[in-house]
PDB file of N, CA, C and O in Angstrom:
ATOM      1  N   MET A  78       0.031  12.401  -9.407  1.00 97.00           N
ATOM      2  CA  MET A  78       1.246  12.313  -8.261  1.00 97.00           C
ATOM      3  C   MET A  78       1.432  11.100  -8.388  1.00 97.00           C
ATOM      4  O   MET A  78       0.920   9.788  -8.717  1.00 97.00           O
ATOM      5  N   ARG A  79       2.779  11.122  -7.943  1.00 98.00           N
ATOM      6  CA  ARG A  79       3.586   9.727  -7.420  1.00 98.00           C
ATOM      7  C   ARG A  79       3.668   9.383  -6.541  1.00 98.00           C
ATOM      8  O   ARG A  79       4.289  10.655  -5.378  1.00 98.00           O
ATOM      9  N   VAL A  80       3.211   8.205  -5.853  1.00 98.00           N
ATOM     10  CA  VAL A  80       3.712   8.010  -4.479  1.00 98.00           C
ATOM     11  C   VAL A  80       4.414   6.347  -4.286  1.00 98.00           C
ATOM     12  O   VAL A  80       4.881   5.917  -5.242  1.00 98.00           O
ATOM     13  N   ARG A  81       5.497   6.406  -3.577  1.00 98.00           N
ATOM     14  CA  ARG A  81       6.011   5.024  -2.779  1.00 98.00           C
ATOM     15  C   ARG A  81       5.537   4.319  -2.345  1.00 98.00           C
ATOM     16  O   ARG A  81       4.987   4.475  -1.190  1.00 98.00           O
ATOM     17  N   VAL A  82       4.882   2.790  -2.659  1.00 98.00           N
ATOM     18  CA  VAL A  82       4.911   1.708  -1.726  1.00 98.00           C
ATOM     19  C   VAL A  82       5.906   0.791  -1.467  1.00 98.00           C
ATOM     20  O   VAL A  82       6.690   0.708  -2.152  1.00 98.00           O
ATOM     21  N   LYS A  83       5.887   0.281   0.042  1.00 97.00           N
ATOM     22  CA  LYS A  83       6.988  -0.288   0.370  1.00 97.00           C
ATOM     23  C   LYS A  83       6.107  -1.872   0.733  1.00 97.00           C
ATOM     24  O   LYS A  83       4.947  -1.694   1.159  1.00 97.00           O
ATOM     25  N   LEU A  84       6.669  -2.595   0.231  1.00 94.00           N
ATOM     26  CA  LEU A  84       5.744  -3.873   0.885  1.00 94.00           C
ATOM     27  C   LEU A  84       6.875  -4.766   1.522  1.00 94.00           C
ATOM     28  O   LEU A  84       7.963  -5.167   1.424  1.00 94.00           O
ATOM     29  N   PHE A  85       6.141  -5.450   2.463  1.00 89.00           N
ATOM     30  CA  PHE A  85       6.545  -6.368   3.422  1.00 89.00           C
ATOM     31  C   PHE A  85       5.991  -7.590   3.567  1.00 89.00           C
ATOM     32  O   PHE A  85       4.574  -7.764   2.900  1.00 89.00           O
ATOM     33  N   GLY A  86       6.432  -8.689   4.059  1.00 86.00           N
ATOM     34  CA  GLY A  86       5.812 -10.141   4.316  1.00 86.00           C
ATOM     35  C   GLY A  86       5.347 -10.791   2.936  1.00 86.00           C
ATOM     36  O   GLY A  86       5.647 -10.745   1.849  1.00 86.00           O
ATOM     37  N   SER A  87       3.911 -11.226   3.216  1.00 86.00           N
ATOM     38  CA  SER A  87       3.521 -12.008   1.962  1.00 86.00           C
ATOM     39  C   SER A  87       3.219 -11.128   0.751  1.00 86.00           C
ATOM     40  O   SER A  87       3.103 -11.568   0.216  1.00 86.00           O
ATOM     41  N   LEU A  88       2.878  -9.637   1.144  1.00 91.00           N
ATOM     42  CA  LEU A  88       2.480  -8.944  -0.405  1.00 91.00           C
ATOM     43  C   LEU A  88       4.049  -8.843  -0.962  1.00 91.00           C
ATOM     44  O   LEU A  88       4.020  -8.595  -2.114  1.00 91.00           O
ATOM     45  N   ARG A  89       4.957  -8.546  -0.264  1.00 93.00           N
ATOM     46  CA  ARG A  89       6.270  -8.571  -0.945  1.00 93.00           C
ATOM     47  C   ARG A  89       6.640  -9.687  -1.452  1.00 93.00           C
ATOM     48  O   ARG A  89       7.022  -9.984  -2.852  1.00 93.00           O
ATOM     49  N   GLU A  90       6.240 -11.088  -1.103  1.00 92.00           N
ATOM     50  CA  GLU A  90       6.629 -12.214  -1.813  1.00 92.00           C
ATOM     51  C   GLU A  90       5.482 -12.307  -2.981  1.00 92.00           C
ATOM     52  O   GLU A  90       5.865 -12.673  -4.193  1.00 92.00           O
ATOM     53  N   ALA A  91       4.387 -11.955  -2.666  1.00 92.00           N
ATOM     54  CA  ALA A  91       3.158 -12.103  -3.923  1.00 92.00           C
ATOM     55  C   ALA A  91       3.546 -11.495  -4.917  1.00 92.00           C
ATOM     56  O   ALA A  91       3.203 -11.618  -6.275  1.00 92.00           O
ATOM     57  N   LEU A  92       3.995 -10.179  -4.716  1.00 93.00           N
ATOM     58  CA  LEU A  92       4.330  -9.070  -5.880  1.00 93.00           C
ATOM     59  C   LEU A  92       5.879  -9.390  -6.403  1.00 93.00           C
ATOM     60  O   LEU A  92       6.401  -8.560  -7.398  1.00 93.00           O
ATOM     61  N   ALA A  93       6.742  -9.629  -5.658  1.00 95.00           N
ATOM     62  CA  ALA A  93       8.363 -10.186  -5.946  1.00 95.00           C
ATOM     63  C   ALA A  93       8.999  -8.573  -6.192  1.00 95.00           C
ATOM     64  O   ALA A  93       9.506  -8.713  -7.171  1.00 95.00           O
ATOM     65  N   GLU A  94       8.318  -7.613  -5.267  1.00 95.00           N
ATOM     66  CA  GLU A  94       8.999  -6.496  -5.241  1.00 95.00           C
ATOM     67  C   GLU A  94       9.155  -6.004  -3.662  1.00 95.00           C
ATOM     68  O   GLU A  94       7.977  -6.402  -2.981  1.00 95.00           O
ATOM     69  N   SER A  95      10.353  -5.174  -3.533  1.00 96.00           N
ATOM     70  CA  SER A  95      10.097  -4.451  -1.850  1.00 96.00           C
ATOM     71  C   SER A  95       9.500  -3.264  -2.098  1.00 96.00           C
ATOM     72  O   SER A  95       9.093  -2.674  -1.299  1.00 96.00           O
ATOM     73  N   SER A  96       9.510  -2.955  -3.090  1.00 97.00           N
ATOM     74  CA  SER A  96       8.876  -1.319  -3.590  1.00 97.00           C
ATOM     75  C   SER A  96       8.546  -0.808  -4.650  1.00 97.00           C
ATOM     76  O   SER A  96       9.182  -1.537  -5.860  1.00 97.00           O
ATOM     77  N   LEU A  97       7.722  -0.053  -4.830  1.00 96.00           N
ATOM     78  CA  LEU A  97       7.406   0.264  -6.275  1.00 96.00           C
ATOM     79  C   LEU A  97       6.559   1.852  -6.289  1.00 96.00           C
ATOM     80  O   LEU A  97       6.174   2.085  -5.347  1.00 96.00           O
ATOM     81  N   ASP A  98       6.967   2.663  -7.508  1.00 97.00           N
ATOM     82  CA  ASP A  98       6.374   3.778  -7.515  1.00 97.00           C
ATOM     83  C   ASP A  98       5.016   3.580  -8.155  1.00 97.00           C
ATOM     84  O   ASP A  98       4.990   2.977  -9.347  1.00 97.00           O
ATOM     85  N   VAL A  99       3.885   4.595  -8.117  1.00 97.00           N
ATOM     86  CA  VAL A  99       2.855   4.321  -8.380  1.00 97.00           C
ATOM     87  C   VAL A  99       2.344   5.897  -8.754  1.00 97.00           C
ATOM     88  O   VAL A  99       2.266   6.856  -7.810  1.00 97.00           O
ATOM     89  N   ASP A 100       1.657   6.017  -9.967  1.00 97.00           N
ATOM     90  CA  ASP A 100       1.254   7.200 -10.172  1.00 97.00           C
ATOM     91  C   ASP A 100      -0.154   7.473 -10.008  1.00 97.00           C
ATOM     92  O   ASP A 100      -0.885   6.289 -10.854  1.00 97.00           O
ATOM     93  N   LEU A 101      -0.683   8.476  -9.514  1.00 97.00           N
ATOM     94  CA  LEU A 101      -2.227   8.256  -9.654  1.00 97.00           C
ATOM     95  C   LEU A 101      -2.759  10.124  -9.614  1.00 97.00           C
ATOM     96  O   LEU A 101      -1.958  10.631  -9.313  1.00 97.00           O
ATOM     97  N   PRO A 102      -3.944   9.710  -9.664  1.00 96.00           N
ATOM     98  CA  PRO A 102      -4.829  11.126  -9.888  1.00 96.00           C
ATOM     99  C   PRO A 102      -4.820  11.882  -8.360  1.00 96.00           C
ATOM    100  O   PRO A 102      -4.672  11.094  -7.218  1.00 96.00           O
ATOM    101  N   GLU A 103      -4.700  13.180  -8.243  1.00 95.00           N
ATOM    102  CA  GLU A 103      -4.776  14.161  -7.216  1.00 95.00           C
ATOM    103  C   GLU A 103      -5.840  13.703  -6.292  1.00 95.00           C
ATOM    104  O   GLU A 103      -7.157  13.292  -6.863  1.00 95.00           O
ATOM    105  N   GLY A 104      -5.586  13.448  -5.064  1.00 92.00           N
ATOM    106  CA  GLY A 104      -6.879  13.270  -4.126  1.00 92.00           C
ATOM    107  C   GLY A 104      -6.771  11.701  -3.902  1.00 92.00           C
ATOM    108  O   GLY A 104      -8.193  11.374  -3.426  1.00 92.00           O
ATOM    109  N   ALA A 105      -6.004  10.734  -4.735  1.00 97.00           N
ATOM    110  CA  ALA A 105      -5.951   9.372  -4.454  1.00 97.00           C
ATOM    111  C   ALA A 105      -5.858   8.957  -3.049  1.00 97.00           C
ATOM    112  O   ALA A 105      -5.151  10.002  -2.222  1.00 97.00           O
ATOM    113  N   THR A 106      -6.119   7.753  -2.473  1.00 98.00           N
ATOM    114  CA  THR A 106      -6.088   7.317  -1.100  1.00 98.00           C
ATOM    115  C   THR A 106      -5.424   6.287  -1.355  1.00 98.00           C
ATOM    116  O   THR A 106      -5.357   5.508  -2.271  1.00 98.00           O
ATOM    117  N   PRO A 107      -4.947   5.400   0.088  1.00 98.00           N
ATOM    118  CA  PRO A 107      -4.632   4.242   0.217  1.00 98.00           C
ATOM    119  C   PRO A 107      -5.225   3.162  -0.624  1.00 98.00           C
ATOM    120  O   PRO A 107      -4.816   2.001  -1.095  1.00 98.00           O
ATOM    121  N   GLU A 108      -6.688   3.504  -0.631  1.00 97.00           N
ATOM    122  CA  GLU A 108      -7.766   2.239  -1.120  1.00 97.00           C
ATOM    123  C   GLU A 108      -7.374   2.487  -2.887  1.00 97.00           C
ATOM    124  O   GLU A 108      -7.158   0.979  -3.220  1.00 97.00           O
ATOM    125  N   ALA A 109      -7.336   3.278  -3.439  1.00 97.00           N
ATOM    126  CA  ALA A 109      -6.643   3.627  -4.745  1.00 97.00           C
ATOM    127  C   ALA A 109      -5.617   2.553  -4.790  1.00 97.00           C
ATOM    128  O   ALA A 109      -5.093   2.128  -6.067  1.00 97.00           O
ATOM    129  N   VAL A 110      -4.413   3.165  -4.197  1.00 97.00           N
ATOM    130  CA  VAL A 110      -3.089   2.273  -3.975  1.00 97.00           C
ATOM    131  C   VAL A 110      -3.264   1.030  -3.976  1.00 97.00           C
ATOM    132  O   VAL A 110      -2.715  -0.177  -4.880  1.00 97.00           O
ATOM    133  N   TRP A 111      -4.099   0.295  -3.081  1.00 97.00           N
ATOM    134  CA  TRP A 111      -4.336  -1.147  -3.054  1.00 97.00           C
ATOM    135  C   TRP A 111      -5.451  -1.539  -4.137  1.00 97.00           C
ATOM    136  O   TRP A 111      -4.637  -2.694  -4.663  1.00 97.00           O
ATOM    137  N   GLY A 112      -5.944  -0.833  -4.789  1.00 96.00           N
ATOM    138  CA  GLY A 112      -6.561  -1.243  -6.114  1.00 96.00           C
ATOM    139  C   GLY A 112      -5.979  -1.486  -7.250  1.00 96.00           C
ATOM    140  O   GLY A 112      -5.766  -2.267  -7.993  1.00 96.00           O
ATOM    141  N   HIS A 113      -4.639  -0.401  -7.073  1.00 96.00           N
ATOM    142  CA  HIS A 113      -3.518  -0.360  -8.484  1.00 96.00           C
ATOM    143  C   HIS A 113      -2.537  -1.890  -7.897  1.00 96.00           C
ATOM    144  O   HIS A 113      -2.385  -2.594  -9.225  1.00 96.00           O
ATOM    145  N   LEU A 114      -2.547  -2.368  -6.647  1.00 96.00           N
ATOM    146  CA  LEU A 114      -1.735  -3.582  -6.235  1.00 96.00           C
ATOM    147  C   LEU A 114      -2.684  -4.800  -6.906  1.00 96.00           C
ATOM    148  O   LEU A 114      -2.230  -5.961  -7.271  1.00 96.00           O
ATOM    149  N   VAL A 115      -3.920  -4.898  -6.357  1.00 96.00           N
ATOM    150  CA  VAL A 115      -4.818  -5.850  -6.904  1.00 96.00           C
ATOM    151  C   VAL A 115      -4.824  -5.964  -8.577  1.00 96.00           C
ATOM    152  O   VAL A 115      -5.014  -6.992  -8.995  1.00 96.00           O
ATOM    153  N   ALA A 116      -4.959  -5.089  -9.070  1.00 95.00           N
ATOM    154  CA  ALA A 116      -5.114  -4.894 -10.580  1.00 95.00           C
ATOM    155  C   ALA A 116      -3.627  -5.935 -11.144  1.00 95.00           C
ATOM    156  O   ALA A 116      -3.616  -6.445 -12.104  1.00 95.00           O
ATOM    157  N   ARG A 117      -2.470  -5.544 -10.349  1.00 93.00           N
ATOM    158  CA  ARG A 117      -1.300  -6.733 -10.641  1.00 93.00           C
ATOM    159  C   ARG A 117      -1.486  -8.045 -10.312  1.00 93.00           C
ATOM    160  O   ARG A 117      -0.723  -8.650 -11.094  1.00 93.00           O
ATOM    161  N   ARG A 118      -2.013  -8.141  -9.359  1.00 94.00           N
ATOM    162  CA  ARG A 118      -2.063  -9.454  -8.527  1.00 94.00           C
ATOM    163  C   ARG A 118      -3.596  -9.580  -8.441  1.00 94.00           C
ATOM    164  O   ARG A 118      -3.596  -9.747  -6.830  1.00 94.00           O
ATOM    165  N   ALA A 119      -4.268 -10.152  -8.957  1.00 89.00           N
ATOM    166  CA  ALA A 119      -5.809 -10.168  -8.504  1.00 89.00           C
ATOM    167  C   ALA A 119      -5.957 -11.340  -7.234  1.00 89.00           C
ATOM    168  O   ALA A 119      -6.891 -10.680  -6.073  1.00 89.00           O
ATOM    169  N   GLY A 120      -4.928 -12.049  -6.750  1.00 90.00           N
ATOM    170  CA  GLY A 120      -5.061 -12.865  -5.865  1.00 90.00           C
ATOM    171  C   GLY A 120      -5.020 -12.037  -4.578  1.00 90.00           C
ATOM    172  O   GLY A 120      -5.678 -12.611  -3.225  1.00 90.00           O
ATOM    173  N   LEU A 121      -4.669 -10.734  -4.490  1.00 92.00           N
ATOM    174  CA  LEU A 121      -4.578 -10.020  -3.168  1.00 92.00           C
ATOM    175  C   LEU A 121      -5.676  -9.487  -2.769  1.00 92.00           C
ATOM    176  O   LEU A 121      -5.819  -9.134  -1.665  1.00 92.00           O
ATOM    177  N   ALA A 122      -6.750  -9.483  -3.776  1.00 92.00           N
ATOM    178  CA  ALA A 122      -7.946  -8.805  -3.087  1.00 92.00           C
ATOM    179  C   ALA A 122      -8.356  -9.494  -1.769  1.00 92.00           C
ATOM    180  O   ALA A 122      -9.058  -8.454  -1.218  1.00 92.00           O
ATOM    181  N   GLU A 123      -8.849 -10.707  -1.527  1.00 92.00           N
ATOM    182  CA  GLU A 123      -9.128 -11.183  -0.249  1.00 92.00           C
ATOM    183  C   GLU A 123      -8.456 -10.952   0.711  1.00 92.00           C
ATOM    184  O   GLU A 123      -8.974 -11.220   1.976  1.00 92.00           O
ATOM    185  N   ARG A 124      -7.287 -10.229   0.709  1.00 90.00           N
ATOM    186  CA  ARG A 124      -6.287 -10.143   2.146  1.00 90.00           C
ATOM    187  C   ARG A 124      -6.704  -8.478   2.336  1.00 90.00           C
ATOM    188  O   ARG A 124      -6.380  -8.173   3.458  1.00 90.00           O
ATOM    189  N   ARG A 125      -7.481  -7.743   1.873  1.00 93.00           N
ATOM    190  CA  ARG A 125      -7.816  -6.361   2.034  1.00 93.00           C
ATOM    191  C   ARG A 125      -8.306  -6.290   3.376  1.00 93.00           C
ATOM    192  O   ARG A 125      -7.813  -5.228   3.969  1.00 93.00           O
ATOM    193  N   THR A 126      -9.209  -7.111   3.946  1.00 90.00           N
ATOM    194  CA  THR A 126      -9.855  -6.778   5.226  1.00 90.00           C
ATOM    195  C   THR A 126      -8.783  -7.185   6.373  1.00 90.00           C
ATOM    196  O   THR A 126      -9.164  -6.657   7.308  1.00 90.00           O
ATOM    197  N   SER A 127      -7.476  -7.606   6.251  1.00 90.00           N
ATOM    198  CA  SER A 127      -6.734  -7.930   6.972  1.00 90.00           C
ATOM    199  C   SER A 127      -5.424  -7.164   7.381  1.00 90.00           C
ATOM    200  O   SER A 127      -4.792  -7.007   8.043  1.00 90.00           O
ATOM    201  N   LEU A 128      -5.440  -6.213   6.540  1.00 93.00           N
ATOM    202  CA  LEU A 128      -4.651  -5.003   6.294  1.00 93.00           C
ATOM    203  C   LEU A 128      -4.566  -3.824   7.000  1.00 93.00           C
ATOM    204  O   LEU A 128      -5.789  -3.274   7.127  1.00 93.00           O
ATOM    205  N   THR A 129      -3.552  -3.401   7.382  1.00 94.00           N
ATOM    206  CA  THR A 129      -3.704  -1.806   8.019  1.00 94.00           C
ATOM    207  C   THR A 129      -2.754  -1.146   6.872  1.00 94.00           C
ATOM    208  O   THR A 129      -1.976  -1.480   6.562  1.00 94.00           O
ATOM    209  N   ALA A 130      -3.102   0.358   6.945  1.00 97.00           N
ATOM    210  CA  ALA A 130      -2.556   1.209   6.145  1.00 97.00           C
ATOM    211  C   ALA A 130      -1.671   2.253   6.939  1.00 97.00           C
ATOM    212  O   ALA A 130      -2.121   2.472   7.913  1.00 97.00           O
ATOM    213  N   ALA A 131      -0.421   2.471   6.750  1.00 98.00           N
ATOM    214  CA  ALA A 131       0.398   3.661   6.895  1.00 98.00           C
ATOM    215  C   ALA A 131       0.886   4.528   5.899  1.00 98.00           C
ATOM    216  O   ALA A 131       1.385   4.190   4.961  1.00 98.00           O
ATOM    217  N   VAL A 132       0.570   5.823   6.255  1.00 98.00           N
ATOM    218  CA  VAL A 132       1.449   6.920   4.908  1.00 98.00           C
ATOM    219  C   VAL A 132       2.153   7.665   5.916  1.00 98.00           C
ATOM    220  O   VAL A 132       2.145   7.850   6.955  1.00 98.00           O
ATOM    221  N   ASN A 133       3.501   7.758   5.332  1.00 98.00           N
ATOM    222  CA  ASN A 133       4.769   8.327   5.823  1.00 98.00           C
ATOM    223  C   ASN A 133       5.013   7.942   7.336  1.00 98.00           C
ATOM    224  O   ASN A 133       4.953   8.791   8.413  1.00 98.00           O
ATOM    225  N   ARG A 134       4.791   6.489   7.574  1.00 97.00           N
ATOM    226  CA  ARG A 134       4.953   5.874   8.832  1.00 97.00           C
ATOM    227  C   ARG A 134       4.035   6.131   9.986  1.00 97.00           C
ATOM    228  O   ARG A 134       4.379   6.235  11.234  1.00 97.00           O
ATOM    229  N   ARG A 135       2.858   6.577   9.427  1.00 97.00           N
ATOM    230  CA  ARG A 135       1.754   6.792  10.726  1.00 97.00           C
ATOM    231  C   ARG A 135       0.472   6.076  10.263  1.00 97.00           C
ATOM    232  O   ARG A 135       0.270   6.010   9.073  1.00 97.00           O
ATOM    233  N   TYR A 136       0.011   5.079  11.184  1.00 97.00           N
ATOM    234  CA  TYR A 136      -1.261   4.846  10.510  1.00 97.00           C
ATOM    235  C   TYR A 136      -2.062   5.814  10.299  1.00 97.00           C
ATOM    236  O   TYR A 136      -2.559   7.129  10.552  1.00 97.00           O
ATOM    237  N   ALA A 137      -2.953   4.947   9.179  1.00 97.00           N
ATOM    238  CA  ALA A 137      -3.883   6.119   8.423  1.00 97.00           C
ATOM    239  C   ALA A 137      -5.134   4.980   7.896  1.00 97.00           C
ATOM    240  O   ALA A 137      -5.263   4.128   7.506  1.00 97.00           O
ATOM    241  N   PRO A 138      -6.286   5.786   7.766  1.00 98.00           N
ATOM    242  CA  PRO A 138      -7.556   5.048   7.105  1.00 98.00           C
ATOM    243  C   PRO A 138      -7.105   4.830   5.710  1.00 98.00           C
ATOM    244  O   PRO A 138      -6.559   5.600   5.304  1.00 98.00           O
ATOM    245  N   PHE A 139      -8.126   3.988   5.299  1.00 97.00           N
ATOM    246  CA  PHE A 139      -7.989   3.914   3.743  1.00 97.00           C
ATOM    247  C   PHE A 139      -8.387   4.993   2.719  1.00 97.00           C
ATOM    248  O   PHE A 139      -7.947   4.886   1.646  1.00 97.00           O
ATOM    249  N   ASP A 140      -9.148   5.660   3.600  1.00 98.00           N
ATOM    250  CA  ASP A 140      -9.831   7.136   2.846  1.00 98.00           C
ATOM    251  C   ASP A 140      -8.910   7.874   3.044  1.00 98.00           C
ATOM    252  O   ASP A 140      -9.533   9.058   2.676  1.00 98.00           O
ATOM    253  N   TRP A 141      -7.696   7.734   3.470  1.00 98.00           N
ATOM    254  CA  TRP A 141      -6.832   9.299   3.668  1.00 98.00           C
ATOM    255  C   TRP A 141      -6.356   9.670   2.347  1.00 98.00           C
ATOM    256  O   TRP A 141      -5.746   9.282   1.275  1.00 98.00           O
ATOM    257  N   PRO A 142      -6.431  11.062   2.128  1.00 98.00           N
ATOM    258  CA  PRO A 142      -6.062  11.875   0.984  1.00 98.00           C
ATOM    259  C   PRO A 142      -4.516  11.713   0.756  1.00 98.00           C
ATOM    260  O   PRO A 142      -3.998  12.057   1.936  1.00 98.00           O
ATOM    261  N   LEU A 143      -4.072  11.405   0.135  1.00 98.00           N
ATOM    262  CA  LEU A 143      -2.409  11.043  -0.537  1.00 98.00           C
ATOM    263  C   LEU A 143      -2.035  12.245  -1.105  1.00 98.00           C
ATOM    264  O   LEU A 143      -2.728  13.158  -1.730  1.00 98.00           O
ATOM    265  N   ALA A 144      -0.429  12.915  -0.804  1.00 98.00           N
ATOM    266  CA  ALA A 144       0.010  13.982  -1.527  1.00 98.00           C
ATOM    267  C   ALA A 144       1.337  13.341  -2.315  1.00 98.00           C
ATOM    268  O   ALA A 144       1.822  12.335  -2.071  1.00 98.00           O
ATOM    269  N   GLU A 145       1.473  13.826  -3.424  1.00 98.00           N
ATOM    270  CA  GLU A 145       2.968  13.733  -3.900  1.00 98.00           C
ATOM    271  C   GLU A 145       4.224  13.241  -3.004  1.00 98.00           C
ATOM    272  O   GLU A 145       4.115  13.995  -2.153  1.00 98.00           O
ATOM    273  N   GLY A 146       4.591  12.044  -3.258  1.00 98.00           N
ATOM    274  CA  GLY A 146       5.584  11.823  -2.804  1.00 98.00           C
ATOM    275  C   GLY A 146       5.465  11.109  -1.334  1.00 98.00           C
ATOM    276  O   GLY A 146       6.440  10.560  -0.563  1.00 98.00           O
ATOM    277  N   ASP A 147       4.194  10.762  -0.892  1.00 98.00           N
ATOM    278  CA  ASP A 147       4.004   9.865   0.196  1.00 98.00           C
ATOM    279  C   ASP A 147       4.468   8.842   0.106  1.00 98.00           C
ATOM    280  O   ASP A 147       4.620   8.188  -0.992  1.00 98.00           O
ATOM    281  N   GLU A 148       4.746   7.852   1.361  1.00 98.00           N
ATOM    282  CA  GLU A 148       5.262   6.598   1.458  1.00 98.00           C
ATOM    283  C   GLU A 148       4.041   5.657   2.105  1.00 98.00           C
ATOM    284  O   GLU A 148       3.370   6.034   2.921  1.00 98.00           O
ATOM    285  N   ILE A 149       3.565   4.791   1.326  1.00 98.00           N
ATOM    286  CA  ILE A 149       2.384   3.908   1.969  1.00 98.00           C
ATOM    287  C   ILE A 149       2.672   2.672   2.226  1.00 98.00           C
ATOM    288  O   ILE A 149       3.552   1.811   1.236  1.00 98.00           O
ATOM    289  N   VAL A 150       2.670   2.050   3.169  1.00 97.00           N
ATOM    290  CA  VAL A 150       2.550   0.390   3.345  1.00 97.00           C
ATOM    291  C   VAL A 150       1.463  -0.045   3.996  1.00 97.00           C
ATOM    292  O   VAL A 150       0.774   0.377   4.481  1.00 97.00           O
ATOM    293  N   PHE A 151       1.408  -1.179   3.536  1.00 95.00           N
ATOM    294  CA  PHE A 151       0.273  -2.108   3.937  1.00 95.00           C
ATOM    295  C   PHE A 151       0.745  -3.217   4.702  1.00 95.00           C
ATOM    296  O   PHE A 151       1.725  -3.802   4.485  1.00 95.00           O
ATOM    297  N   ILE A 152       0.444  -3.220   6.218  1.00 90.00           N
ATOM    298  CA  ILE A 152       0.871  -3.959   6.894  1.00 90.00           C
ATOM    299  C   ILE A 152      -0.158  -5.390   7.173  1.00 90.00           C
ATOM    300  O   ILE A 152      -1.142  -5.113   7.566  1.00 90.00           O
ATOM    301  N   PRO A 153       0.555  -6.236   6.695  1.00 80.00           N
ATOM    302  CA  PRO A 153      -0.223  -7.508   6.921  1.00 80.00           C
ATOM    303  C   PRO A 153      -0.219  -8.079   8.383  1.00 80.00           C
ATOM    304  O   PRO A 153       0.468  -7.267   9.390  1.00 80.00           O
ATOM    305  N   PRO A 154      -1.203  -8.671   8.874  1.00 75.00           N
ATOM    306  CA  PRO A 154      -1.060  -9.275  10.484  1.00 75.00           C
ATOM    307  C   PRO A 154       0.083  -9.899  10.913  1.00 75.00           C
ATOM    308  O   PRO A 154       0.408 -10.459  10.095  1.00 75.00           O
ATOM    309  N   VAL A 155       0.330  -9.662  12.204  1.00 72.00           N
ATOM    310  CA  VAL A 155       1.391 -10.236  12.579  1.00 72.00           C
ATOM    311  C   VAL A 155       0.934 -11.254  13.519  1.00 72.00           C
ATOM    312  O   VAL A 155       0.085 -11.010  14.429  1.00 72.00           O
ATOM    313  N   SER A 156       1.771 -12.324  13.746  1.00 65.00           N
ATOM    314  CA  SER A 156       1.426 -13.422  14.862  1.00 65.00           C
ATOM    315  C   SER A 156       2.929 -13.882  15.470  1.00 65.00           C
ATOM    316  O   SER A 156       3.593 -13.397  14.751  1.00 65.00           O
ATOM    317  N   GLY A 157       2.536 -14.267  16.566  1.00 62.00           N
ATOM    318  CA  GLY A 157       3.848 -14.791  17.127  1.00 62.00           C
ATOM    319  C   GLY A 157       4.156 -14.342  18.477  1.00 62.00           C
ATOM    320  O   GLY A 157       2.881 -13.432  19.039  1.00 62.00           O
ATOM    321  N   GLY A 158       5.084 -14.703  19.457  1.00 57.00           N
ATOM    322  CA  GLY A 158       5.170 -13.837  20.457  1.00 57.00           C
ATOM    323  C   GLY A 158       6.660 -13.798  20.818  1.00 57.00           C
ATOM    324  O   GLY A 158       7.606 -14.011  20.387  1.00 57.00           O
TER     325      GLY A 158
END
């Protein structure tokens, strides 16, 4: 199945892309998508604990089952006021 990953903030800078399509096996999760990104840029691995995932514009746990065509966003921490 193919999903779309949108990248923002420091993740966008680290991968030098604003979005990408990822091919995954059926039943894959945001955790699997994250693993794909880490495989492209190993330095991302340490950021996992500070991220939140969203699937189709709704917050989702990293073990949420994905479906064909889903949009995944990893939301980095935000600060400021």
